[in-house]
GROMACS .gro file of C-alpha atoms in nm:
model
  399
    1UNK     CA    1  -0.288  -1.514   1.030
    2UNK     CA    2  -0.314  -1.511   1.429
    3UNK     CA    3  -0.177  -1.199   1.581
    4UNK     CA    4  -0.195  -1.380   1.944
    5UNK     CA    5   0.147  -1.460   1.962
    6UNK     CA    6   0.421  -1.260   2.175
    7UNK     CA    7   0.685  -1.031   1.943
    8UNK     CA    8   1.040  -1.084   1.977
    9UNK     CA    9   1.208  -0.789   2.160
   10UNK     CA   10   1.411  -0.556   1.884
   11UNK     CA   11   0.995  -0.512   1.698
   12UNK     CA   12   0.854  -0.376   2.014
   13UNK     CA   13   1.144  -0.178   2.152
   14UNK     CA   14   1.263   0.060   1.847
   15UNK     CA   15   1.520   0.336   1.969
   16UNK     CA   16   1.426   0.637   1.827
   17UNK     CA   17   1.787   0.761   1.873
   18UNK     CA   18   1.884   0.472   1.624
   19UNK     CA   19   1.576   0.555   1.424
   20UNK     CA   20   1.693   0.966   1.376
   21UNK     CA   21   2.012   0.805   1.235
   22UNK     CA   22   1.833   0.687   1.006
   23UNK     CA   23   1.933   0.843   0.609
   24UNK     CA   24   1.590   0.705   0.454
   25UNK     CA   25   1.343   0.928   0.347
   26UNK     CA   26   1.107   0.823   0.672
   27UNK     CA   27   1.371   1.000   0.916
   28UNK     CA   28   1.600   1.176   0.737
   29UNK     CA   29   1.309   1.445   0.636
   30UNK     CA   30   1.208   1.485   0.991
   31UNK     CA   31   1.390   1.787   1.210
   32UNK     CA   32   1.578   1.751   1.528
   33UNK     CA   33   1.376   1.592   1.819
   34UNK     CA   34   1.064   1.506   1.545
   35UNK     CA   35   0.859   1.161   1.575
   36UNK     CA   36   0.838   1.077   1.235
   37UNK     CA   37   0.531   0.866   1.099
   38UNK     CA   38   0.444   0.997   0.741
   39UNK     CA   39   0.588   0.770   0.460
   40UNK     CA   40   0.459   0.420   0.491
   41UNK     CA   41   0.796   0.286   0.606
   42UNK     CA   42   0.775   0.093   0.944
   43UNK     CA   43   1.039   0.091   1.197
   44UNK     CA   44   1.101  -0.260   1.267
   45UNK     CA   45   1.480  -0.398   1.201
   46UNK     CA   46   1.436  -0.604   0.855
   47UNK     CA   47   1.378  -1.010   0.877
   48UNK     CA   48   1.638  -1.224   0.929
   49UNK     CA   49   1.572  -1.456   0.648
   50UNK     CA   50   1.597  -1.132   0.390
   51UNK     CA   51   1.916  -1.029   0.558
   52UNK     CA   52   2.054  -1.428   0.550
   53UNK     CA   53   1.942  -1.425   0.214
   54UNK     CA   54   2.122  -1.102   0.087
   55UNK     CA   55   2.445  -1.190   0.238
   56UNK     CA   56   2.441  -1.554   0.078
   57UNK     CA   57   2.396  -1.386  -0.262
   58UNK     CA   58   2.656  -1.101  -0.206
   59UNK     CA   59   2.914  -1.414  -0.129
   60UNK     CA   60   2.809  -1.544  -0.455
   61UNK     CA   61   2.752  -1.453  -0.797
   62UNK     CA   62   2.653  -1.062  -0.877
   63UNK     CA   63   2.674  -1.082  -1.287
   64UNK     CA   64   2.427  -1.060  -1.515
   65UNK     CA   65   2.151  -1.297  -1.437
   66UNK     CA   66   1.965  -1.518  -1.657
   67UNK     CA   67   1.616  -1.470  -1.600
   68UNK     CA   68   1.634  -1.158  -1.845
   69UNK     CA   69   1.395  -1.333  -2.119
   70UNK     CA   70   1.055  -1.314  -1.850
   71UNK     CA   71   0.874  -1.528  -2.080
   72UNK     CA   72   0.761  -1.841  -1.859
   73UNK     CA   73   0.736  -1.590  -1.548
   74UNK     CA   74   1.108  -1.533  -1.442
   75UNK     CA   75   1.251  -1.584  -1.125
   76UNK     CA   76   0.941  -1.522  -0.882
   77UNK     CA   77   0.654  -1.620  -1.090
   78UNK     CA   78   0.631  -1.974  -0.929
   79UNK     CA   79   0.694  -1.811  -0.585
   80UNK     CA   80   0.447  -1.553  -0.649
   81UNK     CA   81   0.198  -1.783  -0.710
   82UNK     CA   82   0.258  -2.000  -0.468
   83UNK     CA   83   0.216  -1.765  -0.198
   84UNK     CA   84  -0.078  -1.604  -0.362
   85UNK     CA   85  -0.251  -1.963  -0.336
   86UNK     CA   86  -0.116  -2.060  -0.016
   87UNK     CA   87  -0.253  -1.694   0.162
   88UNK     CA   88  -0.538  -1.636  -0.058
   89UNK     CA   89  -0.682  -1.945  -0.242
   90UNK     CA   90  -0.598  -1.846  -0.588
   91UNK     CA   91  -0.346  -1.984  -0.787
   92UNK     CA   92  -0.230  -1.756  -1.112
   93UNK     CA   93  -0.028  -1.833  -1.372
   94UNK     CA   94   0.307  -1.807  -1.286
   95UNK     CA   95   0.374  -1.726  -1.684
   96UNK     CA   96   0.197  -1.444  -1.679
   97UNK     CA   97   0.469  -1.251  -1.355
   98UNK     CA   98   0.662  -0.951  -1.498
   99UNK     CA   99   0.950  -0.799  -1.289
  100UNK     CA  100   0.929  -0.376  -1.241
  101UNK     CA  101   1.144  -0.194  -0.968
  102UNK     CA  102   0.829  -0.072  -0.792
  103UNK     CA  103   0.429  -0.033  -0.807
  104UNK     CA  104   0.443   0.298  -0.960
  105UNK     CA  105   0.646   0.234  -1.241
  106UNK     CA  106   0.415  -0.112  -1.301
  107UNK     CA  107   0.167   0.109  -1.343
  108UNK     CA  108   0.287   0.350  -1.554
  109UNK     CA  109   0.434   0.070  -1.796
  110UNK     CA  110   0.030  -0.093  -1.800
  111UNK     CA  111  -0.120   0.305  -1.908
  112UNK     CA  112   0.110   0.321  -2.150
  113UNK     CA  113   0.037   0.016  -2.340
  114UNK     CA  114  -0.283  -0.057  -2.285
  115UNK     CA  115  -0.420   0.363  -2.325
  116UNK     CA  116  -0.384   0.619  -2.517
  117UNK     CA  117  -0.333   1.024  -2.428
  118UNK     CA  118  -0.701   1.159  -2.243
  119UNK     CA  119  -0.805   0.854  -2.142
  120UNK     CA  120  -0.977   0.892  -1.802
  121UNK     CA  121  -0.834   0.633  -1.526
  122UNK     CA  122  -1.114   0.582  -1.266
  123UNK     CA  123  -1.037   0.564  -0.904
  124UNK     CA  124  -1.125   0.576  -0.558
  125UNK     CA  125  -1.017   0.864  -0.365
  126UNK     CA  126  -0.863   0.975  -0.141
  127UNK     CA  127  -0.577   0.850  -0.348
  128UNK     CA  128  -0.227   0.799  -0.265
  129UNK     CA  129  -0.043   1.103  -0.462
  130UNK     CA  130   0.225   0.909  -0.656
  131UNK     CA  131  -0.098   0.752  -0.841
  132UNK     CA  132  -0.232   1.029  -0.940
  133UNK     CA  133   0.064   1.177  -1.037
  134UNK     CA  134   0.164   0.885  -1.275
  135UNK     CA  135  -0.168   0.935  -1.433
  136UNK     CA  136  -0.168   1.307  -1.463
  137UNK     CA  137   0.228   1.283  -1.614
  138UNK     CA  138   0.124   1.079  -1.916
  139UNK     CA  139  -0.133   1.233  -2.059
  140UNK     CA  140  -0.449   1.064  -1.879
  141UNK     CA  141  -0.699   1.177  -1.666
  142UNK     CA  142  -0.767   1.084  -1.316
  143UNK     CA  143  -1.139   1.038  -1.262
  144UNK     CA  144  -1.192   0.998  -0.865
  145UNK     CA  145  -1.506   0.841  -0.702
  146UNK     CA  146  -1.467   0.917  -0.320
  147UNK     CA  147  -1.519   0.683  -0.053
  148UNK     CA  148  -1.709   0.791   0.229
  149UNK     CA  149  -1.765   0.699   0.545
  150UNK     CA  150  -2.088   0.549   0.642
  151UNK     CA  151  -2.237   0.319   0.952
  152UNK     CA  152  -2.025   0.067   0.854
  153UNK     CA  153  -1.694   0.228   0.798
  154UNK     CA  154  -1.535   0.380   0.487
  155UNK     CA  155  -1.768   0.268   0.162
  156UNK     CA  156  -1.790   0.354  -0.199
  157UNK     CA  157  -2.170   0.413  -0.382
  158UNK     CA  158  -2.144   0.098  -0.691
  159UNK     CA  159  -2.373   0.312  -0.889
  160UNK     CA  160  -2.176   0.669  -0.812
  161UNK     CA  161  -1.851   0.441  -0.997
  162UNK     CA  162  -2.099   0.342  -1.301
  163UNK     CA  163  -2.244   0.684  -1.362
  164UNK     CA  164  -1.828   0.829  -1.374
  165UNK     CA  165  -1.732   0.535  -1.593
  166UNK     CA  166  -1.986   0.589  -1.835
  167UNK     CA  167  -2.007   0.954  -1.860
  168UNK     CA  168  -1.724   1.066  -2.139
  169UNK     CA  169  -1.665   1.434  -2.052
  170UNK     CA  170  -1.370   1.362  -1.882
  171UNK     CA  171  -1.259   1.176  -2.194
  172UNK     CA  172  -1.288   0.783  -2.289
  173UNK     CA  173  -1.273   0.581  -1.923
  174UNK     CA  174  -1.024   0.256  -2.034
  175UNK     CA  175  -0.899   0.166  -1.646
  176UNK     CA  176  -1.038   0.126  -1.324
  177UNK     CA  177  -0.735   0.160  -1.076
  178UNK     CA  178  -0.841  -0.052  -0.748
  179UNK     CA  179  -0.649  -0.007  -0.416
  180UNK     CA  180  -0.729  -0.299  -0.247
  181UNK     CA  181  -0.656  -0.302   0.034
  182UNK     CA  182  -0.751   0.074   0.068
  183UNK     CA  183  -0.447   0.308   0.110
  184UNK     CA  184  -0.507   0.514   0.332
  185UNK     CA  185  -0.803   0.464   0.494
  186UNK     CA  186  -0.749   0.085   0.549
  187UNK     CA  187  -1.056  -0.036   0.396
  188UNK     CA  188  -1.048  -0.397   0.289
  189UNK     CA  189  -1.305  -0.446   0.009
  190UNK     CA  190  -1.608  -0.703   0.074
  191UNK     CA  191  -1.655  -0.992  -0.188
  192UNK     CA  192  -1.982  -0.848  -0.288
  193UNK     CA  193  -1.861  -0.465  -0.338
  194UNK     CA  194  -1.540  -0.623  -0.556
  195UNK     CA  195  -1.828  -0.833  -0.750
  196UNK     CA  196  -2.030  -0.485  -0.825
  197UNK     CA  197  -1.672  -0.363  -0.921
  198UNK     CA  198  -1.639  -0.645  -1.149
  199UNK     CA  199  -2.000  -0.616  -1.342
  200UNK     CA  200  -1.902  -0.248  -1.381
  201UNK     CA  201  -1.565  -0.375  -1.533
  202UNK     CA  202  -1.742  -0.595  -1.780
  203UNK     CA  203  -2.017  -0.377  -1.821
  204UNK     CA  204  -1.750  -0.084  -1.991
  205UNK     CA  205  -1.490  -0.328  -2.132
  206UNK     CA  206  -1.258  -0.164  -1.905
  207UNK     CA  207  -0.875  -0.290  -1.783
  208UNK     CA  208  -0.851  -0.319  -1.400
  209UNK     CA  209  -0.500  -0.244  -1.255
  210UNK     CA  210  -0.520  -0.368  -0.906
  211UNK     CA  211  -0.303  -0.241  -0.666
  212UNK     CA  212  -0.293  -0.553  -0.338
  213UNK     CA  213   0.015  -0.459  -0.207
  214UNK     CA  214  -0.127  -0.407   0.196
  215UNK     CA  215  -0.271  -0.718   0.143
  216UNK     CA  216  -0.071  -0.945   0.359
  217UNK     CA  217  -0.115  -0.695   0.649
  218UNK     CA  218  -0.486  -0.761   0.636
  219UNK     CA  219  -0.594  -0.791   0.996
  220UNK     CA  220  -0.852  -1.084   1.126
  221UNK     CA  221  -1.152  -1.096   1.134
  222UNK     CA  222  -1.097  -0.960   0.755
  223UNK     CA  223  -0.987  -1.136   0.489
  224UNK     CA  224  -0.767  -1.044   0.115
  225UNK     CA  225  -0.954  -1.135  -0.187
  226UNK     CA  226  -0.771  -1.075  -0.523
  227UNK     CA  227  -0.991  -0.911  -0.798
  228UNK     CA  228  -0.828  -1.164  -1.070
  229UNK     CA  229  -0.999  -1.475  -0.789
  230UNK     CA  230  -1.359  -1.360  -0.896
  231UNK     CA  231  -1.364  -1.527  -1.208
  232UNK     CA  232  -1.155  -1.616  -1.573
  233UNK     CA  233  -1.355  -1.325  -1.726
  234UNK     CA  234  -1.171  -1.082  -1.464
  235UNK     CA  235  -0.860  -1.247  -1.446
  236UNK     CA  236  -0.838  -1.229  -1.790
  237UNK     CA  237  -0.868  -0.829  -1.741
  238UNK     CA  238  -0.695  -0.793  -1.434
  239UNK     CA  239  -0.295  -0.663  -1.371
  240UNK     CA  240  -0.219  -0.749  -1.036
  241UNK     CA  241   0.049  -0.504  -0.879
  242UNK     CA  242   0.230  -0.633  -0.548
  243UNK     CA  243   0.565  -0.594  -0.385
  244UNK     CA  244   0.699  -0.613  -0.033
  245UNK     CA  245   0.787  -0.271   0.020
  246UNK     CA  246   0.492  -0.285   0.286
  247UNK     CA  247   0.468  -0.629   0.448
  248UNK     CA  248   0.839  -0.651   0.423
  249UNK     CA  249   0.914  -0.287   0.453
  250UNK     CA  250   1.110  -0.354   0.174
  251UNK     CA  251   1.077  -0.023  -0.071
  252UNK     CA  252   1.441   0.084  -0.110
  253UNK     CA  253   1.499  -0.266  -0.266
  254UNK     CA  254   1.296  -0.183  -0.582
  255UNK     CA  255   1.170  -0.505  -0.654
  256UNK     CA  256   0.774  -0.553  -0.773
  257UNK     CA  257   0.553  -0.821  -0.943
  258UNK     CA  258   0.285  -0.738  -1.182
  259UNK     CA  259   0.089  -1.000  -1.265
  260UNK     CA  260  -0.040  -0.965  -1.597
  261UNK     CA  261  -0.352  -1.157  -1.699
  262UNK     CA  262  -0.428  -0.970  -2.020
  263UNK     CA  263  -0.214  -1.143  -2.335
  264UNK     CA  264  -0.215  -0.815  -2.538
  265UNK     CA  265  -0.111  -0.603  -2.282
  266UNK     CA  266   0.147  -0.855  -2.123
  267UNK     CA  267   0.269  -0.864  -2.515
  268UNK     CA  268   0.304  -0.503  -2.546
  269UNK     CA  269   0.435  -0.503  -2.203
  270UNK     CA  270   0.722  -0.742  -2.319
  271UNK     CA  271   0.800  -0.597  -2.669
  272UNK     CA  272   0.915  -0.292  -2.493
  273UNK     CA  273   1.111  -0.481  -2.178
  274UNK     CA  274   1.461  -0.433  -2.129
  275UNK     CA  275   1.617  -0.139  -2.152
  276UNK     CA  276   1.280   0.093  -2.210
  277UNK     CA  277   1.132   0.004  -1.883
  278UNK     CA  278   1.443  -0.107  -1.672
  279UNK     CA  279   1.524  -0.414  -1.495
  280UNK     CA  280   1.531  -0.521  -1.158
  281UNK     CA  281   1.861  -0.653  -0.961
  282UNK     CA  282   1.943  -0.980  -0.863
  283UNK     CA  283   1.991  -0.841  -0.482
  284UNK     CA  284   1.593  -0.700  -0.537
  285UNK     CA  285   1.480  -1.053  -0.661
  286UNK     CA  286   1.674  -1.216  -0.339
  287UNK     CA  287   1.505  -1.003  -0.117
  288UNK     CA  288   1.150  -1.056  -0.234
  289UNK     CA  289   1.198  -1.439  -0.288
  290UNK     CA  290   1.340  -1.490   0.094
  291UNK     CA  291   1.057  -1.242   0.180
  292UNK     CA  292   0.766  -1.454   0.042
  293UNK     CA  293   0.953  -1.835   0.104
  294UNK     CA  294   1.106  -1.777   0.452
  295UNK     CA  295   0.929  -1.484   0.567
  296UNK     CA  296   0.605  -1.562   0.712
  297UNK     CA  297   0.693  -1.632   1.116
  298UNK     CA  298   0.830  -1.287   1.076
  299UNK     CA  299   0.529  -1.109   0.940
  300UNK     CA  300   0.335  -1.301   1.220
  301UNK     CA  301   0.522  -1.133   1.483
  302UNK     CA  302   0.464  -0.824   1.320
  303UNK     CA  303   0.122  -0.808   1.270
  304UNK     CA  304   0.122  -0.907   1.628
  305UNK     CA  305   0.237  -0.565   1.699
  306UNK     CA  306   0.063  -0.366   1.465
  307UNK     CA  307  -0.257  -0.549   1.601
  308UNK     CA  308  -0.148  -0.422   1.943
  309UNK     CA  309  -0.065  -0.072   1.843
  310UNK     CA  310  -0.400  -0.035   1.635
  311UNK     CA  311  -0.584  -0.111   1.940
  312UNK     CA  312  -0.403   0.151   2.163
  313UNK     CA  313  -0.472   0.412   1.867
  314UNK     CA  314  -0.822   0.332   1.882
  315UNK     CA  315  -0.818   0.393   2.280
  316UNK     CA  316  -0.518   0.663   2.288
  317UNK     CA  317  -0.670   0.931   1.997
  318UNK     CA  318  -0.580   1.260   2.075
  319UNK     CA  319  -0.884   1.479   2.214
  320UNK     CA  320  -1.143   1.531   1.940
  321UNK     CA  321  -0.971   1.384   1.653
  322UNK     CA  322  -1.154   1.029   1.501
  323UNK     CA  323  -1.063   0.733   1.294
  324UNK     CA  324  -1.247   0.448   1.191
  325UNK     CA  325  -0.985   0.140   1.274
  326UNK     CA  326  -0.810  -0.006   0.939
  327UNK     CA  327  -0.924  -0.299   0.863
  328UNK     CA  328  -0.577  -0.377   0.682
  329UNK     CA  329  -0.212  -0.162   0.656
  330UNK     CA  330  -0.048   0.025   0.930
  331UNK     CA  331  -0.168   0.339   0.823
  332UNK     CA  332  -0.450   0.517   1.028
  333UNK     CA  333  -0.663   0.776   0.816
  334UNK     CA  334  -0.750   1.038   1.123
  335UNK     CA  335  -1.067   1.291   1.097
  336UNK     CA  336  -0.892   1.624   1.222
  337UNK     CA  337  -1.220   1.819   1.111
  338UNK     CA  338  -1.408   1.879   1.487
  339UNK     CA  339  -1.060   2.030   1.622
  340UNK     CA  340  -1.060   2.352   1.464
  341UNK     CA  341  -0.761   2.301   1.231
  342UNK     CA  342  -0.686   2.438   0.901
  343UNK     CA  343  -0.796   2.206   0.563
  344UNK     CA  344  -0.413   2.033   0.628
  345UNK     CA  345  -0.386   1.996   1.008
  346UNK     CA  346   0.007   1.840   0.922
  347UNK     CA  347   0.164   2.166   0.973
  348UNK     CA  348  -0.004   2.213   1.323
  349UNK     CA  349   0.112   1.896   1.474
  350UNK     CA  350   0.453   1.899   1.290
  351UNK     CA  351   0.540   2.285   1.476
  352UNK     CA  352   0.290   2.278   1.777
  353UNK     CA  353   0.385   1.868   1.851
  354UNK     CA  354   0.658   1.781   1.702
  355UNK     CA  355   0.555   1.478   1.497
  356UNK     CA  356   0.551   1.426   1.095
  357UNK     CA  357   0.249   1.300   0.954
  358UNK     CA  358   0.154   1.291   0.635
  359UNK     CA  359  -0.073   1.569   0.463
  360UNK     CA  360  -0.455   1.434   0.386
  361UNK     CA  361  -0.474   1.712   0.110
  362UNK     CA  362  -0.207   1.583  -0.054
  363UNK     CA  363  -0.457   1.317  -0.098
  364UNK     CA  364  -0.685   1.528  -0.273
  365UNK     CA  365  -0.974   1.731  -0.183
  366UNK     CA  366  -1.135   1.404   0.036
  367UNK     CA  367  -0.842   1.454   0.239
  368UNK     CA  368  -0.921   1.802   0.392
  369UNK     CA  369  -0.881   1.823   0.747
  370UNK     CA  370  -0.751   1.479   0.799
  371UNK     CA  371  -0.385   1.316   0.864
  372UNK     CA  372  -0.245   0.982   0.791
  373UNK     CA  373  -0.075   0.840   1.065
  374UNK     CA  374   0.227   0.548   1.038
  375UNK     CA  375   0.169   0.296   1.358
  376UNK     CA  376   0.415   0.086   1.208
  377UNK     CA  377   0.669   0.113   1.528
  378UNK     CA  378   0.682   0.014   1.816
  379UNK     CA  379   0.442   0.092   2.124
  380UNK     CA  380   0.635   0.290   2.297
  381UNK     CA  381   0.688   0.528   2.025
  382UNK     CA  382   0.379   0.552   1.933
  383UNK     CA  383   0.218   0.617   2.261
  384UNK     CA  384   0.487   0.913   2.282
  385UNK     CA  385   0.378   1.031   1.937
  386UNK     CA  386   0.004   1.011   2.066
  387UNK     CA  387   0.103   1.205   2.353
  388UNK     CA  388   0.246   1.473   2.222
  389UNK     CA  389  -0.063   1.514   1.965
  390UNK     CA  390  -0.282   1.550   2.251
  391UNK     CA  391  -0.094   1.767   2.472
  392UNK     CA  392  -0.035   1.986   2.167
  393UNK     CA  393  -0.383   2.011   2.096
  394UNK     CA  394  -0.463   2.076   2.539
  395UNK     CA  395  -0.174   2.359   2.503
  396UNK     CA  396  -0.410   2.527   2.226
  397UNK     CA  397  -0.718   2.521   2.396
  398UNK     CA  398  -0.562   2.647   2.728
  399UNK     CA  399  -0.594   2.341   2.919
   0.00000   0.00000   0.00000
């Protein structure tokens, strides 16, 4: 999608008075006078179409819906993949959509079906915690392959993966778990890396749980490709995990789409719907339908802005302090290491600057001595929030 277009007013002029009002988790965590860019919330006031859409539906009909029996797709599978083969050339089966209020619980309704108790779960890390945590909750085991950073950005060694997926001592690998695009260094995976990550797939009979849901803020020259595209052997593997908690900034509506290409595990997936795994609202299903229908225009304008913003990070960065720019999200993973900070430089810049980011242990042990940073705002806040980082780090060093 072109970015070169010109962004209505209320996406790049965000009051951060109005913003500290704010009760979700994004603001309401920060202290008094804090510039708040942890959680991967953005700032900008939600798209008209979703809010049209939400007030048409409150007017109308709130009882139980219909679409409870999911078995030709339910109420988004056609829109799903629609929009899947209108953005990204692939077309799925609109059958095969199942509802779940959000990513994480998607997930931990595919483990639990298709795995047993010390199973291993291979991933790339540094991993967003909730992931790790869904893992580690029921019984399985996280086994991490980092990515590291190389000339050509952040990259992951194909035969590093195959070496963890074979080797059994952290108990029988069943799942690789693919962030695509990368959260949160903002890698977007080449066709030929997601190919080796399919041959490894086949290679170990293993279930692939893709997680695209930063795809549609992929930013050009770079370009989405589903893991269930590369082939019917892969789709037929594949659980596809999307929402529009990001694009949309939609994650208090609780409203996610797994698409679920394998028929045993989309059978053992429905035998235990209803009540066992919850079900989403009809408010939820609004949202995400206007969202993916009516929204595009919208997302335009703000990829606009994050396209702007990302280039003033890349010129702005506080003194010492590196980042290799994301090739998708609005997330910017930044390499705190050459400053002198501690392993979690968060608690510096939250006392010393005044601004919330998120921890990059809390990532794991690939995320010592770096931050992730939330550019999902508008310009002027974000230059402030730069600004403060730097001066913070000047004050320290006696400049």
């Amino acid at each position: 999608m072109s970015t070169d277009i010109s962004p209505p007013a209320d996406l790049v002029a965000v009051d951060p008075y109005r913003l500290a009002q704010r009760d979700g988790e994004k603001w309401a965590t920060a202290g008094d006078g804090m510039l708040s860019s942890w959680v991967a919330d953005m700032d900008f006031p939600t798209a008209p179409a979703i809010r049209e859409a939400l007030m048409r539906r409150a007017e109308g009909d709130l009882g139980y819906p219909t679409w409870f029996d999911e078995s030709r797709g339910g109420p988004l599978g056609e829109v799903f993949a629609e929009r899947t083969l209108r953005r990204y050339g692939h077309r799925p089966d609109p059958t095969h959509t199942r509802l779940f209020t959000d990513i994480n619980q998607a997930m931990l309704a595919t483990l639990q079906v298709a795995t047993e108790p010390g199973d291993a779960v291979l991933l790339h890390t540094p991993a967003c915690p909730p992931f790790v945590e869904v893992i580690e909750k029921i019984g399985r085991r996280p086994l991490t392959v980092p990515v590291e950073e190389a000339d050509g950005g952040w990259e992951f060694d194909p035969a590093r993966m195959a070496r963890a997926a074979a080797d059994g001592t952290a108990g029988r690998c069943r799942v690789l778990f693919l962030v695509n695009p990368h959260n949160p260094t903002g890698r977007v995976f080449r066709r030929d890396e997601l190919e080796s990550l399919a041959e490894l797939v086949l290679r170990n009979d293993l279930l692939v749980i893709s997680d695209e849901v930063h795809a549609d803020l992929t930013h050009a020259p770079h370009r989405h490709i589903p893991f269930a595209s590369l082939g019917a052997e892969i789709a037929a593997r594949t659980v596809t995990l999307t929402s529009g908690s990001k694009a949309f900034n939609l994650a208090g509506i609780r409203c996610a789409v797994a698409h679920i290409g394998p028929p045993a595990v989309r059978e053992a997936v429905d035998a235990r719907r209803g009540l066992l795994f919850g079900q989403v609202g009809v408010l939820a299903v609004e949202a995400l339908k206007a969202a993916w229908t009516a929204g595009d225009d919208w997302l335009d304008e703000v990829l606009a802005v994050l396209a702007r913003n990302r280039r003033r990070l890349a010129e702005r960065l506080p003194r010492g302090i590196r980042c290799r720019t994301p090739e998708a999200t609005f997330l910017a993973w930044l390499d705190c290491r050459q400053v002198g900070l501690d392993a979690d430089p968060m608690p510096f810049f939250r006392d010393e600057a005044k601004v919330l980011l998120f921890s990059g242990p809390a990532f794991g042990a690939a995320g010592e001595g770096f931050v992730r940073l939330n550019f999902g705002t508008s310009p002027q806040i974000l230059e402030e929030t730069l600004d403060r980082m730097d001066k913070a780090l000047r004050r320290r060093d006696g400049d």
